[in-house]
Short mmCIF file of C-alpha atoms and ligand atoms in Angstrom, two decimals:
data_model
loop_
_atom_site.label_atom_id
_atom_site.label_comp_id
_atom_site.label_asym_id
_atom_site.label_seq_id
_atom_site.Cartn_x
_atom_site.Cartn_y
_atom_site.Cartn_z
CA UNK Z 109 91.11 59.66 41.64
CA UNK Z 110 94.39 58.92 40.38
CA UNK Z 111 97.24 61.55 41.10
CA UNK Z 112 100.70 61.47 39.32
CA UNK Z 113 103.19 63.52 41.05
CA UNK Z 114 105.94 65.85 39.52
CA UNK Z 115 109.39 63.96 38.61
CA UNK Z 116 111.63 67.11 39.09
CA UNK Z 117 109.37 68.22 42.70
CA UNK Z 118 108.63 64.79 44.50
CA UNK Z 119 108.90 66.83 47.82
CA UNK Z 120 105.17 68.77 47.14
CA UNK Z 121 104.07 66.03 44.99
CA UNK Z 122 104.37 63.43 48.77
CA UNK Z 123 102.97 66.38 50.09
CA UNK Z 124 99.87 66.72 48.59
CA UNK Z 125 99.45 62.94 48.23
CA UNK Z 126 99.50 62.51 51.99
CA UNK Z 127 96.89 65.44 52.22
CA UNK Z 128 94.65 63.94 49.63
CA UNK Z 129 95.39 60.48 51.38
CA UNK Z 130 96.17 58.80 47.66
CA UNK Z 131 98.94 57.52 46.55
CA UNK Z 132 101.62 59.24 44.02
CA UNK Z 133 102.48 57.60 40.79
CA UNK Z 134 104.89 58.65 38.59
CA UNK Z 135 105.37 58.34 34.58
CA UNK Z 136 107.88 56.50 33.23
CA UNK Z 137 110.43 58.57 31.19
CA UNK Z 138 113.06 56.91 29.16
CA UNK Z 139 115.70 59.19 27.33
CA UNK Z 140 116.88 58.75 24.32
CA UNK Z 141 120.83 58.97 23.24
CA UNK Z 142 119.64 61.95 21.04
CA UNK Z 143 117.52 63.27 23.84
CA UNK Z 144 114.18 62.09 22.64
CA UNK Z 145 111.65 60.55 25.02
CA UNK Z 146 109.72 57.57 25.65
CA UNK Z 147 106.96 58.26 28.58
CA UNK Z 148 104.80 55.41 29.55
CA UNK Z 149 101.87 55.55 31.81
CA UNK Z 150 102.00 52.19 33.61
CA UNK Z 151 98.99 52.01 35.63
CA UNK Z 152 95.62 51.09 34.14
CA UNK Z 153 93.80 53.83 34.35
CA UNK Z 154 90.88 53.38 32.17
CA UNK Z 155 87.73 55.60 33.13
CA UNK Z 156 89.72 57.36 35.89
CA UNK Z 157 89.77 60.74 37.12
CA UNK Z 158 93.29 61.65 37.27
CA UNK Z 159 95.06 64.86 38.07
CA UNK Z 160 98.62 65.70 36.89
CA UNK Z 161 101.13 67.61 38.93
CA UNK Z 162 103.77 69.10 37.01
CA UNK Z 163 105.96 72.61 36.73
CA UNK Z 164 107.27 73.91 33.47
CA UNK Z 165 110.54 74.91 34.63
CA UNK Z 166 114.34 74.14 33.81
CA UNK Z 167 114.96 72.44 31.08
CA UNK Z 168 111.54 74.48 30.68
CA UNK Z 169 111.45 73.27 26.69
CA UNK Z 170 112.30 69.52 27.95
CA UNK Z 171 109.43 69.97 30.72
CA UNK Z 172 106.97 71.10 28.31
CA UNK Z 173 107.39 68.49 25.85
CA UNK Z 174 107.43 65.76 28.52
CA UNK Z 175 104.11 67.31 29.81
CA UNK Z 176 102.58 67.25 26.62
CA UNK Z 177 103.28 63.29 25.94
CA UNK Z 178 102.35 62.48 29.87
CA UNK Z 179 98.76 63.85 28.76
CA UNK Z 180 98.71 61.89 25.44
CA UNK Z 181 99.62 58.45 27.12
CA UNK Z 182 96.37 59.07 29.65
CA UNK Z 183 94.59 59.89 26.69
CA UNK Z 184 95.33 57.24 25.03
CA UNK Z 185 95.15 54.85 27.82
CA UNK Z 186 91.42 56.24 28.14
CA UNK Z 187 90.81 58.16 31.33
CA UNK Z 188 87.64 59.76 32.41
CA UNK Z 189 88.90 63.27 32.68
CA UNK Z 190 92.13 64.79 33.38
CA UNK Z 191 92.97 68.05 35.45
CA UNK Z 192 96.17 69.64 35.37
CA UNK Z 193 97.95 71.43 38.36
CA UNK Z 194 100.85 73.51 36.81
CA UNK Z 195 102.48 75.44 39.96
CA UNK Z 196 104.76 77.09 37.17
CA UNK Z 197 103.94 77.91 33.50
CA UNK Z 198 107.35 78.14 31.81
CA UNK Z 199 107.11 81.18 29.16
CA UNK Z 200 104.38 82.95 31.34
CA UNK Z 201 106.68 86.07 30.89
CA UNK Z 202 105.83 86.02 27.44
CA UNK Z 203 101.98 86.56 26.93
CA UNK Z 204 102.24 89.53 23.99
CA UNK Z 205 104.99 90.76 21.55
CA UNK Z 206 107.02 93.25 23.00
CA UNK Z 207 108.34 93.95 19.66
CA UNK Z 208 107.28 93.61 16.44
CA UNK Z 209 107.88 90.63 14.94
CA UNK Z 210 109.10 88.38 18.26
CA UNK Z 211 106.23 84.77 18.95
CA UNK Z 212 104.15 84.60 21.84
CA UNK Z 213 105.79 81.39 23.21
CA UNK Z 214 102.88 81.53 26.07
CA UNK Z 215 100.00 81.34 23.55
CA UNK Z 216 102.12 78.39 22.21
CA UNK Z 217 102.49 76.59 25.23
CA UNK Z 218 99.21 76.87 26.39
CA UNK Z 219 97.43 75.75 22.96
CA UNK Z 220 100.13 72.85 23.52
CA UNK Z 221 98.49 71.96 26.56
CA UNK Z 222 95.07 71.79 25.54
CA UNK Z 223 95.92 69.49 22.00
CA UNK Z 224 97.73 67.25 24.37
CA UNK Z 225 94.63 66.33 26.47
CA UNK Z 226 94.30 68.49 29.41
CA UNK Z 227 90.37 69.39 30.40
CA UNK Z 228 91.32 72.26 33.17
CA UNK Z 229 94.48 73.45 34.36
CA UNK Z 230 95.06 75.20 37.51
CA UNK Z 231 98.28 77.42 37.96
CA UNK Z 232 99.77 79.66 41.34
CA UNK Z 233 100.34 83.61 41.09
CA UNK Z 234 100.14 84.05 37.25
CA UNK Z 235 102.49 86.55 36.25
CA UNK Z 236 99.32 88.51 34.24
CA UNK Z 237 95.78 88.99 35.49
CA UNK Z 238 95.09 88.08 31.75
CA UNK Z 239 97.13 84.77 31.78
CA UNK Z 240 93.58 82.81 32.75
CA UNK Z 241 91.66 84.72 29.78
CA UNK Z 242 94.09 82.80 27.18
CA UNK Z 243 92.85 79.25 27.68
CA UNK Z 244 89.85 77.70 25.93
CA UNK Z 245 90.20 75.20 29.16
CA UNK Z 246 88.63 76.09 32.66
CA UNK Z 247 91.49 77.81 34.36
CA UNK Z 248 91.88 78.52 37.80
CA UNK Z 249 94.30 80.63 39.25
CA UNK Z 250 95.83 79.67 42.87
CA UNK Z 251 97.53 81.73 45.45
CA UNK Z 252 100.03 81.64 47.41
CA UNK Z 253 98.62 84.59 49.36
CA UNK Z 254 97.63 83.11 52.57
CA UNK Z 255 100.25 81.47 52.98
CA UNK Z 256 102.58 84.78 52.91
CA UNK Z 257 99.91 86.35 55.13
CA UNK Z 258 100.50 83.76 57.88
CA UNK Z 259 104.36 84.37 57.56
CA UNK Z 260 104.34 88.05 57.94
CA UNK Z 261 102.35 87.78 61.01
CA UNK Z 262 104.49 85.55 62.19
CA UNK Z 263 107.68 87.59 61.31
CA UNK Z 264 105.80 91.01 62.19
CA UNK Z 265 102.93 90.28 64.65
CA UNK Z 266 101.68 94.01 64.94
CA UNK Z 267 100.08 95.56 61.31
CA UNK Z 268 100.66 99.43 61.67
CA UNK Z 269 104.19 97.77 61.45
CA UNK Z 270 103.85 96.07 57.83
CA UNK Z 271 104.60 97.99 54.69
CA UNK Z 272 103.88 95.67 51.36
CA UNK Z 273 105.91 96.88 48.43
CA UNK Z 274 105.55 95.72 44.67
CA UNK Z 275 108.47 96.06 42.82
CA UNK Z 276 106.58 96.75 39.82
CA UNK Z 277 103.15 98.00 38.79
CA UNK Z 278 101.52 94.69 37.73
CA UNK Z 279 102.06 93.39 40.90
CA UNK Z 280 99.92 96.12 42.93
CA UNK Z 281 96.42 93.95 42.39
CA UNK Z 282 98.75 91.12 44.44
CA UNK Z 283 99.71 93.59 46.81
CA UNK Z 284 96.28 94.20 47.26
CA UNK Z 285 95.07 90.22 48.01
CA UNK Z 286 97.89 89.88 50.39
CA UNK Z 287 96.99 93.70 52.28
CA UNK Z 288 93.72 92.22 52.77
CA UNK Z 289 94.54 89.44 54.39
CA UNK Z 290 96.37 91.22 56.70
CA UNK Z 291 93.02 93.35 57.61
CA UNK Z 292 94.42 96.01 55.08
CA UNK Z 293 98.62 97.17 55.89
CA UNK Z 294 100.48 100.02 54.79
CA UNK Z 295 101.34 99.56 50.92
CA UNK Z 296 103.77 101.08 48.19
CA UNK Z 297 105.32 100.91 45.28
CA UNK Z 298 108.30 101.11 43.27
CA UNK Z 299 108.90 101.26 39.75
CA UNK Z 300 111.25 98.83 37.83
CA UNK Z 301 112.86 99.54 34.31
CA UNK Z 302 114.68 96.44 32.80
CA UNK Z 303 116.79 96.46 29.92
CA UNK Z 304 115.74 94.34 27.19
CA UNK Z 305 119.22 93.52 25.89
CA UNK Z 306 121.39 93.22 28.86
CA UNK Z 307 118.52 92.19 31.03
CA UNK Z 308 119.76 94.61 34.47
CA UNK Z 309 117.42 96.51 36.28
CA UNK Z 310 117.03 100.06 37.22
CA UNK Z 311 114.77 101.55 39.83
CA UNK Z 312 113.31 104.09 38.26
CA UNK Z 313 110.84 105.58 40.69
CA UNK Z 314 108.93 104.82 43.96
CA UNK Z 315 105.56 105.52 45.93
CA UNK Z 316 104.34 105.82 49.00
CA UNK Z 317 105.80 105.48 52.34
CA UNK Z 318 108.66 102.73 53.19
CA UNK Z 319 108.04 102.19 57.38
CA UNK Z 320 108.22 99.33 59.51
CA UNK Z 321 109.18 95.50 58.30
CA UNK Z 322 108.65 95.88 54.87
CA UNK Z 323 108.03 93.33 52.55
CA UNK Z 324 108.80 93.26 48.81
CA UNK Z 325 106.42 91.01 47.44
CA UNK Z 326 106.47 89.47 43.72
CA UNK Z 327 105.30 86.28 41.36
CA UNK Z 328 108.68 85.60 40.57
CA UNK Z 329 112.46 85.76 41.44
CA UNK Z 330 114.47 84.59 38.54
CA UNK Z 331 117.86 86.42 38.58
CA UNK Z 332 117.17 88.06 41.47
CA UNK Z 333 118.11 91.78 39.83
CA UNK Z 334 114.32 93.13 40.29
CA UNK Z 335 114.01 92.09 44.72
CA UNK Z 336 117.38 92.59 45.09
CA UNK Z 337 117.60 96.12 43.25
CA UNK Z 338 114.11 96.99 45.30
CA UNK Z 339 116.02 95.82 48.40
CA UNK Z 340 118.69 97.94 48.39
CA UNK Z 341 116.39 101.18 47.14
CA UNK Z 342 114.66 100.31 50.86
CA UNK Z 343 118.22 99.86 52.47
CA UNK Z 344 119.31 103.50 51.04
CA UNK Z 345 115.93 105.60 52.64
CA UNK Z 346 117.13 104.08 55.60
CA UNK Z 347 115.01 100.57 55.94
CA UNK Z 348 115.85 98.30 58.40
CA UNK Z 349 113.96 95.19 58.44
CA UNK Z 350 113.71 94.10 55.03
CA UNK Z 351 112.17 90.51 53.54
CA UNK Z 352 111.86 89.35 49.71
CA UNK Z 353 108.99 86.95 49.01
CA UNK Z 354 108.20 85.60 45.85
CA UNK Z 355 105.85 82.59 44.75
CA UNK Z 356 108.33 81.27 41.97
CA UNK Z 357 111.79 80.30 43.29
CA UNK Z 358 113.41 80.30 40.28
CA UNK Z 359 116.90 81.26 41.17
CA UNK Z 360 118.93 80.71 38.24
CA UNK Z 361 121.58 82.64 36.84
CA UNK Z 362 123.49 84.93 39.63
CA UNK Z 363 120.73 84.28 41.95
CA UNK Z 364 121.89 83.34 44.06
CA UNK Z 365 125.23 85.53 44.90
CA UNK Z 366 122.60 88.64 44.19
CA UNK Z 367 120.43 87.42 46.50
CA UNK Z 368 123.18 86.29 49.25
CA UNK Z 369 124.93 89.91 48.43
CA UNK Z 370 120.87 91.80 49.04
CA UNK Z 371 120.67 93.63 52.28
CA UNK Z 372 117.12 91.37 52.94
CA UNK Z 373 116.37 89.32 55.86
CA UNK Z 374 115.25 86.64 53.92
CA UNK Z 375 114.36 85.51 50.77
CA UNK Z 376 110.94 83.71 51.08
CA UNK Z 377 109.78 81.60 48.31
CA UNK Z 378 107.43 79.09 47.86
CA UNK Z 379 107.95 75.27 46.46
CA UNK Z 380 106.26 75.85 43.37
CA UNK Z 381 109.13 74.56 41.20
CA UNK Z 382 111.65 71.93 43.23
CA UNK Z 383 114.61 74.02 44.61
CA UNK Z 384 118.11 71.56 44.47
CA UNK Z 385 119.85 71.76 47.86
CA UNK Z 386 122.79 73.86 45.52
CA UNK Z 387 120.68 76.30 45.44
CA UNK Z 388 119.68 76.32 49.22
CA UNK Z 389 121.08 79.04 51.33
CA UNK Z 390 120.52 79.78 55.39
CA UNK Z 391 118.41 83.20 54.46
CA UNK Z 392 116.22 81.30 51.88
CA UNK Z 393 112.96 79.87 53.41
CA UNK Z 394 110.64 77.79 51.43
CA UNK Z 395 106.88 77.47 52.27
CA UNK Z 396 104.92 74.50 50.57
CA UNK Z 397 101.76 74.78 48.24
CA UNK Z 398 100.51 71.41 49.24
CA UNK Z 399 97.61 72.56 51.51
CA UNK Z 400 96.80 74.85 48.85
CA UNK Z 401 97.17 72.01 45.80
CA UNK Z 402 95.19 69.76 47.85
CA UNK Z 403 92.42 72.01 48.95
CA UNK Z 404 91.83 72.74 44.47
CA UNK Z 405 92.11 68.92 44.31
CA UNK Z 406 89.73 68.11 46.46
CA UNK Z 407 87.22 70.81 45.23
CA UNK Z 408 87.43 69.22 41.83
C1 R5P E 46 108.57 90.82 36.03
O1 R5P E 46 107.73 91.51 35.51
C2 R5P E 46 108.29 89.85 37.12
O2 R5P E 46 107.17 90.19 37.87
C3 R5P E 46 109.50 89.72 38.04
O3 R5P E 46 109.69 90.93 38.69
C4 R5P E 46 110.73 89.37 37.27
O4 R5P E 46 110.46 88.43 36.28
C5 R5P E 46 111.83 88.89 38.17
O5 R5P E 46 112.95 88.60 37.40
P1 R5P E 46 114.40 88.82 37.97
O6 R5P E 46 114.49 88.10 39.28
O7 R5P E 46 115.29 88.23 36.93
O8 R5P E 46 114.61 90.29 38.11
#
């Protein structure tokens, strides 16, 4: 098996190399003046199995494009099979039209995928339960799940003491995956509105009861409005020991100074997309996929 690692995350891609005990290889990418790109696959990798590790994230339109021609030249240089792992789908937020007339950049992206070369794909925390339904490729989706369980033991050792929150309603079947792993926690809700023009959020309702550490658990934290908003709903009934976790570090726009600002713990967030040391703080903690990645890769 031949594994090329992820330009813009070379921390998990050594990671999972060293767990797989194979080395990492990287595509060559030459830009352009105007931006265009040359990628080369060096290696000679005729009638290999190889796996590609890559996130869609920022420039995500860059990313995607790069992906797509990294899966052409293996193609092309005539490999056995090759299986995607793609932490982070850029556009996974938009799987439908949420108004008339507006693309489905996911649907896009993922057909994009396929044409290129890719024979299966596997992907962490999918923003929709559906998001594995829209490929004509096996799909698998991965979790970050266990490795959240083993952190809020560690940060709260004693379960009566664990309340799991979802910030919004998709998230409650996540909620659910994590409880049990916990041997089944204390678990509520609370109900997000987001504006589609300005993009802030409003807590709108919640449900259930808020006691103990609690832990606001959700795919994604991109501007941080929707953890941070749910935080400080928690800090006003009087919660103490808050923590944010999220699969997708995104942290772009006012992230950060949202999150800094957020009357949580921590921020807890996984290294599914690389996370620049700019955008490191002392509350943010970052848990690696690679025993995860590695475990799919070695099922394959
Ligand atoms: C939305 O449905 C997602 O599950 C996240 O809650 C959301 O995308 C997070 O975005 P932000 O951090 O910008 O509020």
């Amino acid at each position: 098996m031949i594994f090329y690692g992820d330009n813009a995350n070379k921390d998990l891609s050594e990671k999972v190399a060293h767990l797989l005990g194979v080395e990492t290889f990287y595509p060559e990418i030459h830009v352009f003046p105007d931006g265009e790109k040359r990628v080369r696959i060096q290696q000679d990798v005729l009638g290999e199995e190889v796996v590609v590790l890559k996130s869609l994230f920022m420039p995500v339109d860059e990313n995607i494009m790069t992906f797509a021609f990294i899966l052409d030249a293996l193609k092309r240089r005539g490999v056995k099979s090759i299986s995607t792992v793609v932490p982070y789908v850029g556009y996974c937020r938009g799987d439908h039209e949420f108004r008339t007339g507006e693309a489905v950049p996911l649907e896009v992206v993922i057909r994009l995928i396929e044409m290129s070369g890719a024979q299966r794909i596997a992907f962490f925390d999918p923003h929709s339960i559906k998001f594995p339904e829209m490929f004509q490729i096996p799909a698998t989706a991965l979790s970050a799940v266990e490795l959240f369980a083993q952190k809020i033991k560690e940060i709260e050792p004693n379960k009566d003491n664990i309340t799991l929150i979802t910030p919004d309603m998709g998230g409650k079947r996540r909620l659910q995956l994590l409880s049990d792993h916990l041997g089944g926690v204390n678990c509520a809700s609370i109900q997000k509105e987001r504006d589609l023009h300005t993009g802030q959020i409003e807590i709108r309702q919640s449900k259930g009861e808020f006691r103990g550490t609690c832990f606001i658990i959700d795919d994604m934290i991109a501007t941080g409005g929707t953890v941070a908003q749910a935080a400080i709903h928690l800090s006003e009934k009087g919660v103490k020991d808050i923590y944010l976790m999220a699969t997708h570090g995104l942290l772009y726009g006012n992230a950060l100074e949202v999150l800094k600002k957020s009357p949580a713990r921590k921020v807890i967030v996984t290294d599914a997309v690389g996370i620049p040391e700019e955008k490191k703080f002392d509350r943010l903690e970052i848990l690696t996929l690679a025993s995860v990645v590695a475990r799919y890769v070695k099922s394959l």
